CSV table of C-alpha atoms and ligand atoms in Angstrom, one decimal:
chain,number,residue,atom,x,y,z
A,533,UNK,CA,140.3,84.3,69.3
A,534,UNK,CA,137.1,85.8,68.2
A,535,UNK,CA,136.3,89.3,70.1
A,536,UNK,CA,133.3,88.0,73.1
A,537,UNK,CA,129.7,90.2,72.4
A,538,UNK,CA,129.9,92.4,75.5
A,539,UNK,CA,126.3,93.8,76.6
A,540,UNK,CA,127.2,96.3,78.6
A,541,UNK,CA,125.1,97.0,81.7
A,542,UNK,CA,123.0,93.5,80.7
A,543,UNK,CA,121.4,95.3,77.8
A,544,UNK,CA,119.0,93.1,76.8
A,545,UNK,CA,120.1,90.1,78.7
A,546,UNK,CA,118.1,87.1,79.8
A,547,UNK,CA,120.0,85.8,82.7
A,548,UNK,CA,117.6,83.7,84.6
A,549,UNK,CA,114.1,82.8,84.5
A,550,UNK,CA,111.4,84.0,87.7
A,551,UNK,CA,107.8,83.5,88.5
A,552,UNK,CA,107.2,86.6,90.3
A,553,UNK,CA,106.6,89.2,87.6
A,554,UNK,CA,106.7,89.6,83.5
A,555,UNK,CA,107.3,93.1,82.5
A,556,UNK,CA,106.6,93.3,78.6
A,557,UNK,CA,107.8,96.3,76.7
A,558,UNK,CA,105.7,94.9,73.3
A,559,UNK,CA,102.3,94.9,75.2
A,560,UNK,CA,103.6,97.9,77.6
A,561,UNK,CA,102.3,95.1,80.3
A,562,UNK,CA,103.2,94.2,84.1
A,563,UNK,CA,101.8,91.5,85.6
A,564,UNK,CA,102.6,90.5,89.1
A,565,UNK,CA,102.0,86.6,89.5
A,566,UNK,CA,99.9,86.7,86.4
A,567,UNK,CA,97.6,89.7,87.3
A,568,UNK,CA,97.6,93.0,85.9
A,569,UNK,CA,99.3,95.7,87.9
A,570,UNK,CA,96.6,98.1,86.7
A,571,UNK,CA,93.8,95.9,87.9
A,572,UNK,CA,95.2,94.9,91.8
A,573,UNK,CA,96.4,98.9,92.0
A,574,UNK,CA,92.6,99.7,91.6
A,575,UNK,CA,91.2,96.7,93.5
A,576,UNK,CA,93.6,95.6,96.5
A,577,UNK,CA,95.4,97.0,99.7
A,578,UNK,CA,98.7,96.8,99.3
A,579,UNK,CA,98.7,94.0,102.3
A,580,UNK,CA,97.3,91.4,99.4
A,581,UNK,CA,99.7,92.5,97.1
A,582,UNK,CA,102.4,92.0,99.5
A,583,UNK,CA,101.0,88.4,100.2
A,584,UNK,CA,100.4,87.8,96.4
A,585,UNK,CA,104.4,88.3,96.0
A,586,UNK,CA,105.4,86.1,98.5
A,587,UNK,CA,102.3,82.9,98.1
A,588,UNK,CA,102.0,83.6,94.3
A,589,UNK,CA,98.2,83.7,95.2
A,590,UNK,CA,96.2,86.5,96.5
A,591,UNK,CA,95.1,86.2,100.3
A,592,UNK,CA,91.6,85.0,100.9
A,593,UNK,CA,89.5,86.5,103.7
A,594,UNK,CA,91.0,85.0,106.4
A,595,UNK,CA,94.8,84.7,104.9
A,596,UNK,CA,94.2,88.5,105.2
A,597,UNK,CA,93.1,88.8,108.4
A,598,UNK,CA,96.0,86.8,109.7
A,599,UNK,CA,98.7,88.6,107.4
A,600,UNK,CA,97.5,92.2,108.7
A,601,UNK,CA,97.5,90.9,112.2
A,602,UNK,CA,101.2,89.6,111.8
A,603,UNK,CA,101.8,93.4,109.9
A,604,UNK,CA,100.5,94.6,113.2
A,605,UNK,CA,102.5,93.0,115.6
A,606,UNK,CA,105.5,94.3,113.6
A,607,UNK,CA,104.9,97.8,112.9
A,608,UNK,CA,106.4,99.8,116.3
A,609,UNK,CA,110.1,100.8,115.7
A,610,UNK,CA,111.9,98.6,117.7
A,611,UNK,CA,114.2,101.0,120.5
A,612,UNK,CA,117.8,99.8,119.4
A,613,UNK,CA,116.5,101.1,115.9
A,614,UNK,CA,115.2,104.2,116.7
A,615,UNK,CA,118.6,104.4,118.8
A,616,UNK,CA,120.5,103.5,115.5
A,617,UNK,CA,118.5,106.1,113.3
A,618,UNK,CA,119.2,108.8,115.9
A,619,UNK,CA,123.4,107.9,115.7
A,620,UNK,CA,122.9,108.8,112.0
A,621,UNK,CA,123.8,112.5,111.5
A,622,UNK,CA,120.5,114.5,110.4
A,623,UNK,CA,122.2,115.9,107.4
A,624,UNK,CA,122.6,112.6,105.6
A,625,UNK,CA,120.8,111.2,103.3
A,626,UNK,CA,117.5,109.3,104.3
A,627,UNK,CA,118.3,106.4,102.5
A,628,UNK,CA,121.1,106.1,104.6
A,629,UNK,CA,119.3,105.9,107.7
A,630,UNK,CA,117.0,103.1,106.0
A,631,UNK,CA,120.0,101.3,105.0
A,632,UNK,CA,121.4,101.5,108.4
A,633,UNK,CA,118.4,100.4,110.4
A,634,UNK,CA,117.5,97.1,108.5
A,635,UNK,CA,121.0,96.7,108.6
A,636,UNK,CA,120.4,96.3,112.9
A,637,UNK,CA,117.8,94.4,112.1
A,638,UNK,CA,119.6,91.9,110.4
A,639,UNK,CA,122.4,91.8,112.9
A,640,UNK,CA,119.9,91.4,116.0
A,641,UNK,CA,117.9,88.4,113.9
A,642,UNK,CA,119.2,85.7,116.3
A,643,UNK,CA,118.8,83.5,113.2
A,644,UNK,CA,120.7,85.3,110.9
A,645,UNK,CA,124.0,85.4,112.5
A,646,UNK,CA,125.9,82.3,113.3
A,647,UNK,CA,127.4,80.7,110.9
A,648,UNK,CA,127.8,81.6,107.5
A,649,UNK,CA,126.9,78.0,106.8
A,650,UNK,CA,123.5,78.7,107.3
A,651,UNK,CA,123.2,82.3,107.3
A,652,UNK,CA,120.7,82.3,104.3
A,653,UNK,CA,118.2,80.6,106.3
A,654,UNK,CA,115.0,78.7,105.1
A,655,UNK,CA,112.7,79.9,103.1
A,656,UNK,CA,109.6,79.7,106.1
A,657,UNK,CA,112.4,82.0,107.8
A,658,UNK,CA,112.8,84.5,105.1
A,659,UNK,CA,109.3,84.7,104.6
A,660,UNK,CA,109.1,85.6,108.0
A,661,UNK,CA,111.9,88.3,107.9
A,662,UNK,CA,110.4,89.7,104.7
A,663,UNK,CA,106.9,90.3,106.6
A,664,UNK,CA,108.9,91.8,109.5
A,665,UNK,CA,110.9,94.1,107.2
A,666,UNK,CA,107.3,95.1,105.3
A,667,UNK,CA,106.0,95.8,108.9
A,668,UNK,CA,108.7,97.6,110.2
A,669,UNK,CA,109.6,100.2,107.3
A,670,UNK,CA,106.8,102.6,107.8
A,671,UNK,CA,107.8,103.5,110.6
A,672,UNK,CA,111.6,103.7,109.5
A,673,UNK,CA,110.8,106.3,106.5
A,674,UNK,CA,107.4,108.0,108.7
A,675,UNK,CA,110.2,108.2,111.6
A,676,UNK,CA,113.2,109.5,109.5
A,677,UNK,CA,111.3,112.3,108.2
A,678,UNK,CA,110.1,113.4,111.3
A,679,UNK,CA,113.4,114.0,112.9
A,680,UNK,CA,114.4,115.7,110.4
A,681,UNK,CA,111.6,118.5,111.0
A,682,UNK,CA,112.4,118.2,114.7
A,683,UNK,CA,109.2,116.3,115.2
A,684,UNK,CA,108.9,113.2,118.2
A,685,UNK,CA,107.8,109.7,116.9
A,686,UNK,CA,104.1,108.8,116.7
A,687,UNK,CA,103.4,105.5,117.7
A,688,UNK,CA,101.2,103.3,114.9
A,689,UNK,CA,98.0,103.0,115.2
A,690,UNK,CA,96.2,99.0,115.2
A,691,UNK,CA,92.8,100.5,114.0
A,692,UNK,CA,94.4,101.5,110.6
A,693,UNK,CA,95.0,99.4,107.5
A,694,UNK,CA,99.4,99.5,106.5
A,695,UNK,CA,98.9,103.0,103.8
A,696,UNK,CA,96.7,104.5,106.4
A,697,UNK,CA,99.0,103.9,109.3
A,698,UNK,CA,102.0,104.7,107.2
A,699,UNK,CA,100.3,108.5,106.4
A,700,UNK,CA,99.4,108.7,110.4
A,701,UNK,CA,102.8,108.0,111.6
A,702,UNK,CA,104.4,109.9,109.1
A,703,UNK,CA,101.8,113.3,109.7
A,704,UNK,CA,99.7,112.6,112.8
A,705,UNK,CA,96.6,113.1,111.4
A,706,UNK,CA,93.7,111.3,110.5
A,707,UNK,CA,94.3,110.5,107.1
A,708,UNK,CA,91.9,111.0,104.0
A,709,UNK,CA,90.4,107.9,102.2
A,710,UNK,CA,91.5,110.1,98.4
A,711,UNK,CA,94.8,110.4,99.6
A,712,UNK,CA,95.2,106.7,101.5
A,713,UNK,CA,94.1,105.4,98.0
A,714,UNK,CA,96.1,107.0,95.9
A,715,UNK,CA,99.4,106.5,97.9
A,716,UNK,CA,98.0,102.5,98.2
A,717,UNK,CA,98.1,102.7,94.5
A,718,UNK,CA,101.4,104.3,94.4
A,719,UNK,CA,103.3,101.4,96.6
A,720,UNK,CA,101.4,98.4,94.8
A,721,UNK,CA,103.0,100.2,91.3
A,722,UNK,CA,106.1,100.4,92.8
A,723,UNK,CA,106.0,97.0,94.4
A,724,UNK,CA,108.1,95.0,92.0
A,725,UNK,CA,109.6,94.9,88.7
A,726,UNK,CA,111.7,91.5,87.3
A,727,UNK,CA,115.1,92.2,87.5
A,728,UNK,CA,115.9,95.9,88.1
A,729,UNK,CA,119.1,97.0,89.2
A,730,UNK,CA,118.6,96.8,92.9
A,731,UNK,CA,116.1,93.4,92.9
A,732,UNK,CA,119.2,91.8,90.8
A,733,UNK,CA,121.6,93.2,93.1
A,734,UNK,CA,119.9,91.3,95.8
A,735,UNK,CA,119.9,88.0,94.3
A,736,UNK,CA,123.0,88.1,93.1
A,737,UNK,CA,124.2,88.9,97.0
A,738,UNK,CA,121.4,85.7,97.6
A,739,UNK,CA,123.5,83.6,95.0
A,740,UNK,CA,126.3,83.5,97.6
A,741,UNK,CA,124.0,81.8,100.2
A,742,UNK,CA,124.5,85.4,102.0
A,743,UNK,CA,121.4,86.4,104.0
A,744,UNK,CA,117.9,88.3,103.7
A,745,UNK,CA,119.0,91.1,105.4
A,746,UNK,CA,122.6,91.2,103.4
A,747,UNK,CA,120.5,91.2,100.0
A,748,UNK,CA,118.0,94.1,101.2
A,749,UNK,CA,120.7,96.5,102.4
A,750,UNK,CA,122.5,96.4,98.7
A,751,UNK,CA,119.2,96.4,97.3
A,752,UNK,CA,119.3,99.7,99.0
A,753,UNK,CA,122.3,100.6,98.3
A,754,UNK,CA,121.5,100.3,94.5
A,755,UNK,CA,117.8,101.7,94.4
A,756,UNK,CA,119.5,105.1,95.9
A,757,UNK,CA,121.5,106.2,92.9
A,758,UNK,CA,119.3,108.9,90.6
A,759,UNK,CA,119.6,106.7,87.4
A,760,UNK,CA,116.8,103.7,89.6
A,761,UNK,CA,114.9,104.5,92.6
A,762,UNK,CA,116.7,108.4,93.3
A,763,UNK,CA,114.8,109.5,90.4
A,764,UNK,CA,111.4,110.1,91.9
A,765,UNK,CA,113.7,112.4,94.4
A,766,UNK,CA,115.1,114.1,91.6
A,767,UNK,CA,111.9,114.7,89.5
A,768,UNK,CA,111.2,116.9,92.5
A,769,UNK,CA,114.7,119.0,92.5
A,770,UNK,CA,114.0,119.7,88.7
A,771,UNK,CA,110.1,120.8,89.1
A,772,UNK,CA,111.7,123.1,92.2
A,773,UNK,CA,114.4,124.6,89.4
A,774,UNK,CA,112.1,124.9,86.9
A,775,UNK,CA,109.1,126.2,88.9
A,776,UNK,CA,106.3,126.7,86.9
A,777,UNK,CA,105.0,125.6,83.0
A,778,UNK,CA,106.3,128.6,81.5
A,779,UNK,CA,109.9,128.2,82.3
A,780,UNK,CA,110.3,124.8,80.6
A,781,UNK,CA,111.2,125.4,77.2
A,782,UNK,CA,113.8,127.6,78.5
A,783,UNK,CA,115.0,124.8,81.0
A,784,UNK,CA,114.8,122.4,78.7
A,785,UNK,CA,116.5,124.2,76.1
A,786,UNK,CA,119.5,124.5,78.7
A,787,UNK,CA,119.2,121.2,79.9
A,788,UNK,CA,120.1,119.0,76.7
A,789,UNK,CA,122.7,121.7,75.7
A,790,UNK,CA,124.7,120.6,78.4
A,791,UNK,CA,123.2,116.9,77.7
A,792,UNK,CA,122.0,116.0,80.7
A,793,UNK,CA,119.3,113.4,82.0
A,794,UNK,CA,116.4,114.5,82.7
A,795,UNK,CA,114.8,112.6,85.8
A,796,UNK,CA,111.7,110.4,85.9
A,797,UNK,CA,112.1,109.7,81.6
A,798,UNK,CA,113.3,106.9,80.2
A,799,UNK,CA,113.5,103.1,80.6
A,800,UNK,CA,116.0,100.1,80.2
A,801,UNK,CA,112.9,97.8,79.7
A,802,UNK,CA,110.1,100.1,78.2
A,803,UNK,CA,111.0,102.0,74.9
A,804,UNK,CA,107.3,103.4,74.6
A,805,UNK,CA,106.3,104.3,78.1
A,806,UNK,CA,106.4,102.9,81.4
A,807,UNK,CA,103.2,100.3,81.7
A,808,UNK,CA,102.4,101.9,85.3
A,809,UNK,CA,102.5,105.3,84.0
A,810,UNK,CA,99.0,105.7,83.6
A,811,UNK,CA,97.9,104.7,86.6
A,812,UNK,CA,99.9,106.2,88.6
A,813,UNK,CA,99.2,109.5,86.7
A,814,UNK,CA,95.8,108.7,87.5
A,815,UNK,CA,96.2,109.1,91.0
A,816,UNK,CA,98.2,112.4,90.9
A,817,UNK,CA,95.2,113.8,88.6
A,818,UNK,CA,93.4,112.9,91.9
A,819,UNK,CA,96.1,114.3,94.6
A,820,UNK,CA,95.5,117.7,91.5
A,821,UNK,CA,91.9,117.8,92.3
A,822,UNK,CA,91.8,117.0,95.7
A,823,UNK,CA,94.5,119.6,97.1
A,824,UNK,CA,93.6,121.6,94.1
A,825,UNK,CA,96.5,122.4,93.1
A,826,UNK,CA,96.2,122.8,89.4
A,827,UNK,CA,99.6,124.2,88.5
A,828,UNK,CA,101.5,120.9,89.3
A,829,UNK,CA,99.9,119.7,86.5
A,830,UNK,CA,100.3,123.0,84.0
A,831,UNK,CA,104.0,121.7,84.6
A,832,UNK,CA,103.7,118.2,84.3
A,833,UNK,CA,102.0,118.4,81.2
A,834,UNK,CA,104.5,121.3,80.0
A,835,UNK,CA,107.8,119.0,80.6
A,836,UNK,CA,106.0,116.1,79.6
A,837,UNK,CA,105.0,117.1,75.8
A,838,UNK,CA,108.1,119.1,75.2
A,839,UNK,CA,109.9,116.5,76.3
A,840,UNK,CA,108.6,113.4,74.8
A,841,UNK,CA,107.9,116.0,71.2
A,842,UNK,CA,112.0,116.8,71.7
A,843,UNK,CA,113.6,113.6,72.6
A,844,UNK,CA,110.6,110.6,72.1
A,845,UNK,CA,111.6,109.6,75.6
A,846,UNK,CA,108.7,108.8,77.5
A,847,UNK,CA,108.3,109.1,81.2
A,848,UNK,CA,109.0,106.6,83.7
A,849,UNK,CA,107.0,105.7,86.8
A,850,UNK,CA,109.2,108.2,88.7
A,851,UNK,CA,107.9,110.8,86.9
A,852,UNK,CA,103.9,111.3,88.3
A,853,UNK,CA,105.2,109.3,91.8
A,854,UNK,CA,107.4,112.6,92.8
A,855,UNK,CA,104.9,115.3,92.5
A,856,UNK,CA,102.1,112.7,93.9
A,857,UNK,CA,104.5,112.3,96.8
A,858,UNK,CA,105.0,115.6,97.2
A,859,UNK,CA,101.1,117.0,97.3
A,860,UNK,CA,100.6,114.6,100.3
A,861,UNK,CA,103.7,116.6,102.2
A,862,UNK,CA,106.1,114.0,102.0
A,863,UNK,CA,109.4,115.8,102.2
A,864,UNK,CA,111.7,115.3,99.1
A,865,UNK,CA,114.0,113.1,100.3
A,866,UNK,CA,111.4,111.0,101.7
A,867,UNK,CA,110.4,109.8,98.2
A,868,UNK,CA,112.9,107.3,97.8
A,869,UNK,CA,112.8,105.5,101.3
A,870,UNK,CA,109.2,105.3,100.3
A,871,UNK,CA,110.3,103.2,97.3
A,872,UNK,CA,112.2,101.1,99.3
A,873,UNK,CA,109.0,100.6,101.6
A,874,UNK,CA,107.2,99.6,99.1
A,875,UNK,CA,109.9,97.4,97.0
A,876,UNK,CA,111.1,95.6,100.2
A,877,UNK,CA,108.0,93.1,98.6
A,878,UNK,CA,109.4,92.4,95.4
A,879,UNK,CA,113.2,92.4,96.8
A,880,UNK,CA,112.4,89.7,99.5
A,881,UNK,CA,110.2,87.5,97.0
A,882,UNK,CA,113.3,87.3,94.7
A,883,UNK,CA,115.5,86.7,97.6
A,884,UNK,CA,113.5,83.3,98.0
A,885,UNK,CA,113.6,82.3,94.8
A,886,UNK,CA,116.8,83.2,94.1
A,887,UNK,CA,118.0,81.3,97.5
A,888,UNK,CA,115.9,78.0,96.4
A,889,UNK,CA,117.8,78.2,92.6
A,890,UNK,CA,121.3,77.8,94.4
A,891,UNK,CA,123.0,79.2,91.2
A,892,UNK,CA,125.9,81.4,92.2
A,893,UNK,CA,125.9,84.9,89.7
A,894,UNK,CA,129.3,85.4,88.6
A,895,UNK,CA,129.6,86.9,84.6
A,896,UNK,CA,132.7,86.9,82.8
A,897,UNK,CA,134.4,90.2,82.1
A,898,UNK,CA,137.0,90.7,78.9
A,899,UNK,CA,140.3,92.0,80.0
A,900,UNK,CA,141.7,95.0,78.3
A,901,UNK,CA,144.6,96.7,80.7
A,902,UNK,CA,148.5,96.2,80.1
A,903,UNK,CA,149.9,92.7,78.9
A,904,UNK,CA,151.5,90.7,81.0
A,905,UNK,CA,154.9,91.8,83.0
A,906,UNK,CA,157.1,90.8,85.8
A,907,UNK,CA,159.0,92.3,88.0
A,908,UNK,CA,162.5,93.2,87.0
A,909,UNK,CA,166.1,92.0,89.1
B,1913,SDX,C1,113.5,103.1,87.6
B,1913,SDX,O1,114.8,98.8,85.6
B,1913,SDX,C2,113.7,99.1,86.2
B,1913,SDX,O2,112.7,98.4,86.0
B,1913,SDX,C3,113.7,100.4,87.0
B,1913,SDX,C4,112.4,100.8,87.6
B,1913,SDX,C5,111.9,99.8,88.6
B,1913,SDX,O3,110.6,99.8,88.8
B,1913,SDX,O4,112.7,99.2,89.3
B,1913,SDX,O5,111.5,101.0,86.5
B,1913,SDX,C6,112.6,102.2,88.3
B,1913,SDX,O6,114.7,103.1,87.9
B,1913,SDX,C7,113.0,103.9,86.5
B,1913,SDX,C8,114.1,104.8,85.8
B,1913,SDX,C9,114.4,106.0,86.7
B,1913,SDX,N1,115.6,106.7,86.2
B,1913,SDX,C10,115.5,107.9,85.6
B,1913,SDX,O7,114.4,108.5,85.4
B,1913,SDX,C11,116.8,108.5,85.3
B,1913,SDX,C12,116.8,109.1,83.8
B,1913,SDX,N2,116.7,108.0,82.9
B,1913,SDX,C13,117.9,107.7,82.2
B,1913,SDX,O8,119.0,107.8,82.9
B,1913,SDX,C14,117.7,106.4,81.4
B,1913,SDX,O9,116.5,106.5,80.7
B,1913,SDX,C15,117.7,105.1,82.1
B,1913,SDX,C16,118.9,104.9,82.9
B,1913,SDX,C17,116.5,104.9,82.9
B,1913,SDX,C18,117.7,104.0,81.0
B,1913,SDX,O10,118.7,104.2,80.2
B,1913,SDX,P1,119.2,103.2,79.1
B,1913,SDX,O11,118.2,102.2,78.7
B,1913,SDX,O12,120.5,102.6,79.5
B,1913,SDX,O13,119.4,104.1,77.9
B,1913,SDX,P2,120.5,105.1,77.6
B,1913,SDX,O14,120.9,105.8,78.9
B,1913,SDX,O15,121.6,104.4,76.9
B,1913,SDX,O16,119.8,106.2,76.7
B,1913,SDX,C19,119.7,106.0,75.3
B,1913,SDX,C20,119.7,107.3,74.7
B,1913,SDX,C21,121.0,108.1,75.2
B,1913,SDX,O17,121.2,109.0,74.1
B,1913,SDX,P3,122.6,108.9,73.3
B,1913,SDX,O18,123.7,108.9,74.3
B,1913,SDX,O19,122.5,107.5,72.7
B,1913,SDX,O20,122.6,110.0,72.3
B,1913,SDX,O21,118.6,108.1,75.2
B,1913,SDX,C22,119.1,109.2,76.0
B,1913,SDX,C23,120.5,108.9,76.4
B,1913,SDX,O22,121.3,110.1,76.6
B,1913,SDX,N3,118.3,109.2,77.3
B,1913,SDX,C24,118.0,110.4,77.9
B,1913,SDX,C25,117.3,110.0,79.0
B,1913,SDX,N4,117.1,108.7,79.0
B,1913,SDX,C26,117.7,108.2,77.9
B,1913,SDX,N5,118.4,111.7,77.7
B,1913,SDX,C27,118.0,112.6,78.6
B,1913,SDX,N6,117.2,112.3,79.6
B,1913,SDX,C28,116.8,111.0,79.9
B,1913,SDX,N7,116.1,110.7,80.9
């Protein structure tokens, strides 16, 4: 029998087909639904964008108005979550906590229990969980943070659009328009990407006829590890070890002796930089200015070009979304809850279209342990 071609971790693998988004590494292009990334990132709340993944069309006046009024009703955090945040010990990690609480949410959905039979519910009902879980994460991560620095809640405020409302609840003060558009910016880029590992985790948990909330908590489980979504936290651990521009060579030097990764470079899909890269760069180079902080971005630049001039490994959109994060005063381990605030979109608009392709995922794998034995006497 001829050896099988194993692709190991899906190199390169074109396992299904999806209308939702086409990242191309030739053109260094993502489009969401057909529109450029670049172009709704500079032109659209992230409510639209949110409503673009989920209708494939972008919301007209009124489709607006009605989405952010829905967004409204669902941003407060919900008592028996706030109780099931609390029961997680402060020490752990945040993504933990976020992981936890949708998880309650799932399991108080009246229509998500039952049985199994039709746990995975219609797609009018997962739209409607999927706006819920958009509504309901700001206050989750804005929350999580807070207890942590021994702060009480703050309530969301209805005169505030979803990235100004996220910043209030998160800081409790009136937020500036520079800083609500560049962190807009930030969560539209971070929205949704094909099939990463943690929107392909969910539909394969979606190809089982499991539920929503079942997909989103392994999506979560998945976007957590350093090598996906953990990265923009790490980004920040390394700019903390290396502290300032003319420490890099030295760290770097150190670094790929004992050959390891270096956070926020690098791409499955994109060989020759991350498509959302310069955009999102964009709006650090704002957060720079703005805070003026000008030595962020001695060391950005410094890791950057010895980096990329060392290895030809180009940064990832990890890479300017940490030190943006950071600027506003999000705490480290904030930065990847925030991803999962803002990829809850994406997740949830593969979840539907995985549930309507009813195509259970289940690869082969090629078994090498011992030959076949039995048991002796
Ligand atoms: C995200 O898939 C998505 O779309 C993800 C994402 C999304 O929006 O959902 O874009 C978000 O997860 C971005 C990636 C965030 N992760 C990191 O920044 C972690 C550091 N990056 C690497 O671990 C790596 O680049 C990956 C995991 C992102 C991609 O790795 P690949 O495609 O599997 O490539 P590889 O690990 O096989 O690397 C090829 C070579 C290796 O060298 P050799 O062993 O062949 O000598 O390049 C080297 C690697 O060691 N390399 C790196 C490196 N990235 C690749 N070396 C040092 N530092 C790096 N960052």
């Amino acid at each position: 029998m001829t050896e099988p071609d194993i692709k190991k971790g899906l190199a390169g693998v074109v396992v299904d087909t999806t209308a939702i988004s086409k990242v191309n590494p030739e053109t260094n292009s993502l489009l969401y639904r057909g529109y450029p990334v670049q172009e709704l990132a500079a032109t659209q709340p992230f409510e639209a964008v949110a409503y673009l993944l989920w209708h494939g069309e972008l919301p007209d006046a009124a489709q607006l108005a009605a989405f952010r009024a829905t967004e409204r009703e669902h941003r407060a955090l919900a008592d028996n979550v706030k109780t099931a945040i609390d029961l997680v010990p402060v020490e752990a990690h945040p993504m933990d906590e976020v992981r936890t609480a949708v998880s309650l949410i799932g399991a108080s959905d009246p229509n998500a229990g039952g049985s199994v039979l039709d746990a995975g519910g219609s797609p009018e009902q997962n739209l409607e969980r999927s706006i819920r879980l958009f509504a309901a994460l700001p206050a989750i991560v804005a929350y999580g943070q807070r207890r942590r620095r021994g702060e009480q809640l703050i309530e969301p405020r209805d005169d505030l659009d979803y990235s100004a409302n996220f910043l209030w609840m998160t800081f409790g003060e009136e937020p500036d328009p520079v800083v609500v558009d560049a962190f807009n910016r930030s969560m539209i880029l971070y929205a949704e990407h094909s099939f990463n590992a943690s929107t392909f985790t969910a539909r394969v948990i979606t190809s089982t006829l499991s539920d929503l909330y079942s997909a989103v908590v392994g999506a979560i489980g998945a976007l957590k590890g350093p090598l996906h979504g953990g990265a923009n936290e790490a980004v920040l651990h390394i700019f903390d070890k290396i502290g300032e521009a003319s420490n890099v060579v030295p760290w770097l030097d150190d670094a790929l002796a004992e050959k390891r990764k270096i956070m926020g470079f690098g791409h499955r899909v994109y060989k020759s930089g991350d498509s959302r890269v310069p955009t999102m760069k964009a709006a650090l180079d704002t957060l720079v200015e703005h805070y003026d902080r000008p030595e962020v971005a001695e060391l950005y630049d410094a890791l950057e070009s010895e980096f990329v001039a060392r290895k030809g490994i180009y940064p990832n959109l990890d890479y300017p979304s940490g030190p943006a994060y950071n600027l506003i005063g999000f705490d480290t381990l904030t930065f990847t809850p925030l991803f999962v605030a803002a990829r809850v979109t994406g997740w949830t608009a593969h979840v539907i279209e995985q549930a309507g392709a009813n195509a259970l995922i289940r690869p082969l794998s090629l078994y090498d342990g011992v030959d076949e034995r039995h048991i002796e006497g």
